[in-house]
């Protein structure tokens, strides 16, 4: 695995699963409240599968994907039928009622975000819902684990999502610590087709 970010998550999958099991479910609950019962949801960058497990328990049909084999294995160990897939491999059309991308696309270079959002837009059905969890800030940098992070202001994230054909319904800002131990400002964006 040549990508340092994916390599980190592959090697540290068990630690990641332990550290982020039971994270604040409020953003996921807010996302689920906008979906029709039994809808089909793509968990894009599912990590260790906690959100996919909650979605399935709530009656949604879930496709869980991640780019790190170790995280896919962690999700599978908790009973989630996770698959290995990169963001750029998403090529479905009108297949999902919602896409839940919780702090996964923040690892994509900013220059690639228009393509990723276009793929998500194409994969959603009419009235489809999108959740994006991202870090607030400016530019791109690698952390002490050599993971790439793209930081967004609320205004530029809203603009990118609108340009991709979405209507932004709400944004919520907060802060939380990551694996590097630093508390960083976050943004939760809820949008629809």
PDB file of C-alpha atoms in Angstrom:
ATOM      1  CA  UNK A   1       0.000   0.000   0.000  1.00  0.00           C
ATOM      2  CA  UNK A   2       1.715   3.175  -1.193  1.00  0.00           C
ATOM      3  CA  UNK A   3      -0.664   5.848   0.141  1.00  0.00           C
ATOM      4  CA  UNK A   4       0.649   6.785   3.629  1.00  0.00           C
ATOM      5  CA  UNK A   5      -2.816   7.686   4.944  1.00  0.00           C
ATOM      6  CA  UNK A   6      -4.359   4.358   3.929  1.00  0.00           C
ATOM      7  CA  UNK A   7      -1.261   2.518   5.138  1.00  0.00           C
ATOM      8  CA  UNK A   8      -1.638   4.121   8.573  1.00  0.00           C
ATOM      9  CA  UNK A   9      -5.283   3.101   8.890  1.00  0.00           C
ATOM     10  CA  UNK A  10      -4.497  -0.385   7.640  1.00  0.00           C
ATOM     11  CA  UNK A  11      -1.734  -0.851  10.233  1.00  0.00           C
ATOM     12  CA  UNK A  12      -3.561   0.901  13.093  1.00  0.00           C
ATOM     13  CA  UNK A  13      -7.050  -0.477  12.399  1.00  0.00           C
ATOM     14  CA  UNK A  14      -7.470  -2.198  15.778  1.00  0.00           C
ATOM     15  CA  UNK A  15      -6.386   0.910  17.675  1.00  0.00           C
ATOM     16  CA  UNK A  16      -8.664   3.099  15.549  1.00  0.00           C
ATOM     17  CA  UNK A  17     -11.605   0.762  16.159  1.00  0.00           C
ATOM     18  CA  UNK A  18     -11.005   0.893  19.913  1.00  0.00           C
ATOM     19  CA  UNK A  19     -10.473   4.669  20.073  1.00  0.00           C
ATOM     20  CA  UNK A  20     -13.487   5.598  17.959  1.00  0.00           C
ATOM     21  CA  UNK A  21     -16.040   2.971  18.930  1.00  0.00           C
ATOM     22  CA  UNK A  22     -19.023   4.724  20.437  1.00  0.00           C
ATOM     23  CA  UNK A  23     -18.211   8.220  19.168  1.00  0.00           C
ATOM     24  CA  UNK A  24     -20.954  10.841  19.404  1.00  0.00           C
ATOM     25  CA  UNK A  25     -23.925   9.340  17.526  1.00  0.00           C
ATOM     26  CA  UNK A  26     -25.757  12.695  17.203  1.00  0.00           C
ATOM     27  CA  UNK A  27     -24.614  13.450  13.609  1.00  0.00           C
ATOM     28  CA  UNK A  28     -25.628   9.975  12.463  1.00  0.00           C
ATOM     29  CA  UNK A  29     -28.982  10.258  14.230  1.00  0.00           C
ATOM     30  CA  UNK A  30     -29.591  13.641  12.579  1.00  0.00           C
ATOM     31  CA  UNK A  31     -28.736  12.094   9.179  1.00  0.00           C
ATOM     32  CA  UNK A  32     -31.026   9.088   9.751  1.00  0.00           C
ATOM     33  CA  UNK A  33     -33.930  11.346  10.739  1.00  0.00           C
ATOM     34  CA  UNK A  34     -33.967  12.744   7.174  1.00  0.00           C
ATOM     35  CA  UNK A  35     -34.122   9.328   5.492  1.00  0.00           C
ATOM     36  CA  UNK A  36     -37.189   7.302   4.626  1.00  0.00           C
ATOM     37  CA  UNK A  37     -37.441   4.086   6.676  1.00  0.00           C
ATOM     38  CA  UNK A  38     -35.595   1.197   5.052  1.00  0.00           C
ATOM     39  CA  UNK A  39     -33.668   3.414   2.643  1.00  0.00           C
ATOM     40  CA  UNK A  40     -30.381   2.369   1.053  1.00  0.00           C
ATOM     41  CA  UNK A  41     -27.305   4.113   2.483  1.00  0.00           C
ATOM     42  CA  UNK A  42     -23.662   4.182   1.427  1.00  0.00           C
ATOM     43  CA  UNK A  43     -21.265   4.504   4.375  1.00  0.00           C
ATOM     44  CA  UNK A  44     -18.360   6.025   2.425  1.00  0.00           C
ATOM     45  CA  UNK A  45     -15.188   5.506   4.433  1.00  0.00           C
ATOM     46  CA  UNK A  46     -16.887   3.292   6.999  1.00  0.00           C
ATOM     47  CA  UNK A  47     -13.830   2.871   9.211  1.00  0.00           C
ATOM     48  CA  UNK A  48     -14.468   0.154  11.794  1.00  0.00           C
ATOM     49  CA  UNK A  49     -18.161   0.049  10.892  1.00  0.00           C
ATOM     50  CA  UNK A  50     -19.837   1.649  13.939  1.00  0.00           C
ATOM     51  CA  UNK A  51     -22.130   3.845  11.808  1.00  0.00           C
ATOM     52  CA  UNK A  52     -22.987   1.002   9.432  1.00  0.00           C
ATOM     53  CA  UNK A  53     -23.944  -1.188  12.383  1.00  0.00           C
ATOM     54  CA  UNK A  54     -26.212   1.564  13.762  1.00  0.00           C
ATOM     55  CA  UNK A  55     -27.764   2.179  10.350  1.00  0.00           C
ATOM     56  CA  UNK A  56     -28.484  -1.534   9.882  1.00  0.00           C
ATOM     57  CA  UNK A  57     -29.936  -1.808  13.399  1.00  0.00           C
ATOM     58  CA  UNK A  58     -32.280   1.083  12.513  1.00  0.00           C
ATOM     59  CA  UNK A  59     -33.552  -0.841   9.482  1.00  0.00           C
ATOM     60  CA  UNK A  60     -31.562   0.790   6.682  1.00  0.00           C
ATOM     61  CA  UNK A  61     -29.964  -1.210   3.879  1.00  0.00           C
ATOM     62  CA  UNK A  62     -26.262  -0.382   4.126  1.00  0.00           C
ATOM     63  CA  UNK A  63     -23.287  -0.674   1.827  1.00  0.00           C
ATOM     64  CA  UNK A  64     -20.124  -0.094   3.866  1.00  0.00           C
ATOM     65  CA  UNK A  65     -16.871   0.677   2.046  1.00  0.00           C
ATOM     66  CA  UNK A  66     -13.390   1.754   3.093  1.00  0.00           C
ATOM     67  CA  UNK A  67     -10.001   2.043   1.392  1.00  0.00           C
ATOM     68  CA  UNK A  68      -7.982   0.429   4.209  1.00  0.00           C
ATOM     69  CA  UNK A  69      -8.061  -3.389   4.331  1.00  0.00           C
ATOM     70  CA  UNK A  70      -7.473  -3.399   8.103  1.00  0.00           C
ATOM     71  CA  UNK A  71     -10.532  -1.213   8.713  1.00  0.00           C
ATOM     72  CA  UNK A  72     -12.649  -3.352   6.395  1.00  0.00           C
ATOM     73  CA  UNK A  73     -11.598  -6.358   8.501  1.00  0.00           C
ATOM     74  CA  UNK A  74     -12.506  -4.511  11.726  1.00  0.00           C
ATOM     75  CA  UNK A  75     -15.961  -3.678  10.335  1.00  0.00           C
ATOM     76  CA  UNK A  76     -16.454  -7.262   9.211  1.00  0.00           C
ATOM     77  CA  UNK A  77     -15.494  -8.482  12.690  1.00  0.00           C
ATOM     78  CA  UNK A  78     -18.411  -6.485  14.106  1.00  0.00           C
ATOM     79  CA  UNK A  79     -20.787  -8.098  11.609  1.00  0.00           C
ATOM     80  CA  UNK A  80     -20.783  -5.391   8.918  1.00  0.00           C
ATOM     81  CA  UNK A  81     -20.482  -6.645   5.343  1.00  0.00           C
ATOM     82  CA  UNK A  82     -17.784  -4.081   4.521  1.00  0.00           C
ATOM     83  CA  UNK A  83     -15.992  -3.924   1.181  1.00  0.00           C
ATOM     84  CA  UNK A  84     -12.670  -2.516   0.046  1.00  0.00           C
ATOM     85  CA  UNK A  85     -13.243   0.528  -2.188  1.00  0.00           C
ATOM     86  CA  UNK A  86     -11.562   3.871  -2.836  1.00  0.00           C
ATOM     87  CA  UNK A  87     -13.502   7.123  -3.263  1.00  0.00           C
ATOM     88  CA  UNK A  88     -12.641   7.273  -6.967  1.00  0.00           C
ATOM     89  CA  UNK A  89     -14.135   3.807  -7.503  1.00  0.00           C
ATOM     90  CA  UNK A  90     -17.674   5.007  -6.753  1.00  0.00           C
ATOM     91  CA  UNK A  91     -19.447   4.701 -10.107  1.00  0.00           C
ATOM     92  CA  UNK A  92     -23.083   3.906  -9.340  1.00  0.00           C
ATOM     93  CA  UNK A  93     -26.055   5.921 -10.569  1.00  0.00           C
ATOM     94  CA  UNK A  94     -29.171   6.655  -8.495  1.00  0.00           C
ATOM     95  CA  UNK A  95     -28.366   3.759  -6.161  1.00  0.00           C
ATOM     96  CA  UNK A  96     -28.675   5.326  -2.688  1.00  0.00           C
ATOM     97  CA  UNK A  97     -31.091   7.335  -0.601  1.00  0.00           C
ATOM     98  CA  UNK A  98     -28.209   8.658   1.494  1.00  0.00           C
ATOM     99  CA  UNK A  99     -24.427   8.870   1.616  1.00  0.00           C
ATOM    100  CA  UNK A 100     -22.798   9.101   5.038  1.00  0.00           C
ATOM    101  CA  UNK A 101     -19.188  10.318   4.766  1.00  0.00           C
ATOM    102  CA  UNK A 102     -18.040  10.777   8.347  1.00  0.00           C
ATOM    103  CA  UNK A 103     -14.555  12.272   8.481  1.00  0.00           C
ATOM    104  CA  UNK A 104     -13.368  10.209   5.525  1.00  0.00           C
ATOM    105  CA  UNK A 105     -13.253  12.699   2.648  1.00  0.00           C
ATOM    106  CA  UNK A 106     -11.098  14.988   4.791  1.00  0.00           C
ATOM    107  CA  UNK A 107      -8.240  12.711   3.731  1.00  0.00           C
ATOM    108  CA  UNK A 108      -8.803  13.465   0.028  1.00  0.00           C
ATOM    109  CA  UNK A 109      -6.745  16.227  -1.586  1.00  0.00           C
ATOM    110  CA  UNK A 110      -8.861  19.343  -2.083  1.00  0.00           C
ATOM    111  CA  UNK A 111      -8.262  19.217  -5.855  1.00  0.00           C
ATOM    112  CA  UNK A 112     -10.034  15.830  -5.952  1.00  0.00           C
ATOM    113  CA  UNK A 113     -13.109  16.924  -4.000  1.00  0.00           C
ATOM    114  CA  UNK A 114     -15.135  18.117  -7.039  1.00  0.00           C
ATOM    115  CA  UNK A 115     -14.813  14.652  -8.605  1.00  0.00           C
ATOM    116  CA  UNK A 116     -15.709  12.883  -5.353  1.00  0.00           C
ATOM    117  CA  UNK A 117     -18.761  15.081  -4.811  1.00  0.00           C
ATOM    118  CA  UNK A 118     -19.862  14.583  -8.430  1.00  0.00           C
ATOM    119  CA  UNK A 119     -19.634  10.811  -7.966  1.00  0.00           C
ATOM    120  CA  UNK A 120     -21.652  11.019  -4.737  1.00  0.00           C
ATOM    121  CA  UNK A 121     -24.254  13.216  -6.447  1.00  0.00           C
ATOM    122  CA  UNK A 122     -24.587  10.714  -9.294  1.00  0.00           C
ATOM    123  CA  UNK A 123     -24.912   7.812  -6.859  1.00  0.00           C
ATOM    124  CA  UNK A 124     -27.822   9.438  -5.011  1.00  0.00           C
ATOM    125  CA  UNK A 125     -31.464   9.092  -5.950  1.00  0.00           C
ATOM    126  CA  UNK A 126     -33.735  12.145  -6.286  1.00  0.00           C
ATOM    127  CA  UNK A 127     -34.126  13.752  -2.835  1.00  0.00           C
ATOM    128  CA  UNK A 128     -31.006  11.821  -1.693  1.00  0.00           C
ATOM    129  CA  UNK A 129     -29.266  12.972   1.487  1.00  0.00           C
ATOM    130  CA  UNK A 130     -25.597  13.655   2.147  1.00  0.00           C
ATOM    131  CA  UNK A 131     -23.705  13.965   5.414  1.00  0.00           C
ATOM    132  CA  UNK A 132     -20.117  15.214   5.400  1.00  0.00           C
ATOM    133  CA  UNK A 133     -17.959  15.377   8.515  1.00  0.00           C
ATOM    134  CA  UNK A 134     -14.837  17.467   7.927  1.00  0.00           C
ATOM    135  CA  UNK A 135     -12.186  19.462   9.808  1.00  0.00           C
ATOM    136  CA  UNK A 136     -12.363  23.250   9.757  1.00  0.00           C
ATOM    137  CA  UNK A 137      -9.361  25.261   8.679  1.00  0.00           C
ATOM    138  CA  UNK A 138      -7.393  26.149   5.568  1.00  0.00           C
ATOM    139  CA  UNK A 139      -5.114  24.289   3.193  1.00  0.00           C
ATOM    140  CA  UNK A 140      -3.722  20.776   3.440  1.00  0.00           C
ATOM    141  CA  UNK A 141      -1.127  19.191   5.707  1.00  0.00           C
ATOM    142  CA  UNK A 142       0.135  15.884   6.989  1.00  0.00           C
ATOM    143  CA  UNK A 143      -0.115  15.114  10.686  1.00  0.00           C
ATOM    144  CA  UNK A 144       2.540  13.412  12.824  1.00  0.00           C
ATOM    145  CA  UNK A 145       1.294  10.031  11.510  1.00  0.00           C
ATOM    146  CA  UNK A 146       1.831  11.208   7.900  1.00  0.00           C
ATOM    147  CA  UNK A 147      -1.923  11.242   7.223  1.00  0.00           C
ATOM    148  CA  UNK A 148      -3.071  13.821   4.680  1.00  0.00           C
ATOM    149  CA  UNK A 149      -5.737  16.237   5.891  1.00  0.00           C
ATOM    150  CA  UNK A 150      -7.652  18.755   3.805  1.00  0.00           C
ATOM    151  CA  UNK A 151      -9.096  21.604   5.861  1.00  0.00           C
ATOM    152  CA  UNK A 152     -12.155  23.566   4.762  1.00  0.00           C
ATOM    153  CA  UNK A 153     -13.866  26.745   5.829  1.00  0.00           C
ATOM    154  CA  UNK A 154     -17.634  26.557   6.114  1.00  0.00           C
ATOM    155  CA  UNK A 155     -18.012  28.909   3.147  1.00  0.00           C
ATOM    156  CA  UNK A 156     -15.749  26.935   0.810  1.00  0.00           C
ATOM    157  CA  UNK A 157     -17.296  23.608   1.815  1.00  0.00           C
ATOM    158  CA  UNK A 158     -20.801  24.966   1.217  1.00  0.00           C
ATOM    159  CA  UNK A 159     -19.671  26.288  -2.182  1.00  0.00           C
ATOM    160  CA  UNK A 160     -18.119  22.953  -3.201  1.00  0.00           C
ATOM    161  CA  UNK A 161     -21.253  21.056  -2.216  1.00  0.00           C
ATOM    162  CA  UNK A 162     -23.537  23.543  -4.023  1.00  0.00           C
ATOM    163  CA  UNK A 163     -21.380  23.373  -7.164  1.00  0.00           C
ATOM    164  CA  UNK A 164     -21.816  19.585  -7.139  1.00  0.00           C
ATOM    165  CA  UNK A 165     -25.604  20.012  -7.286  1.00  0.00           C
ATOM    166  CA  UNK A 166     -26.619  19.809  -3.635  1.00  0.00           C
ATOM    167  CA  UNK A 167     -28.685  22.098  -1.438  1.00  0.00           C
ATOM    168  CA  UNK A 168     -27.118  22.602   1.983  1.00  0.00           C
ATOM    169  CA  UNK A 169     -29.728  22.143   4.716  1.00  0.00           C
ATOM    170  CA  UNK A 170     -27.601  22.721   7.808  1.00  0.00           C
ATOM    171  CA  UNK A 171     -24.082  22.957   9.162  1.00  0.00           C
ATOM    172  CA  UNK A 172     -23.055  22.364  12.773  1.00  0.00           C
ATOM    173  CA  UNK A 173     -19.642  23.195  14.196  1.00  0.00           C
ATOM    174  CA  UNK A 174     -17.973  21.559  17.186  1.00  0.00           C
ATOM    175  CA  UNK A 175     -14.571  20.217  18.212  1.00  0.00           C
ATOM    176  CA  UNK A 176     -13.158  16.839  19.172  1.00  0.00           C
ATOM    177  CA  UNK A 177      -9.796  15.118  19.674  1.00  0.00           C
ATOM    178  CA  UNK A 178      -8.404  12.838  16.985  1.00  0.00           C
ATOM    179  CA  UNK A 179      -5.846  10.029  17.097  1.00  0.00           C
ATOM    180  CA  UNK A 180      -3.031  12.581  17.160  1.00  0.00           C
ATOM    181  CA  UNK A 181      -4.421  13.838  20.476  1.00  0.00           C
ATOM    182  CA  UNK A 182      -5.192  17.375  19.345  1.00  0.00           C
ATOM    183  CA  UNK A 183      -8.656  18.877  19.744  1.00  0.00           C
ATOM    184  CA  UNK A 184      -9.586  20.356  16.374  1.00  0.00           C
ATOM    185  CA  UNK A 185     -12.610  22.283  15.096  1.00  0.00           C
ATOM    186  CA  UNK A 186     -15.035  20.186  13.049  1.00  0.00           C
ATOM    187  CA  UNK A 187     -17.971  20.802  10.761  1.00  0.00           C
ATOM    188  CA  UNK A 188     -20.978  18.551  10.123  1.00  0.00           C
ATOM    189  CA  UNK A 189     -22.730  19.342   6.844  1.00  0.00           C
ATOM    190  CA  UNK A 190     -26.177  18.028   5.913  1.00  0.00           C
ATOM    191  CA  UNK A 191     -27.330  18.422   2.315  1.00  0.00           C
ATOM    192  CA  UNK A 192     -29.793  16.976  -0.174  1.00  0.00           C
ATOM    193  CA  UNK A 193     -30.123  16.595  -3.927  1.00  0.00           C
TER     194      UNK A 193
END
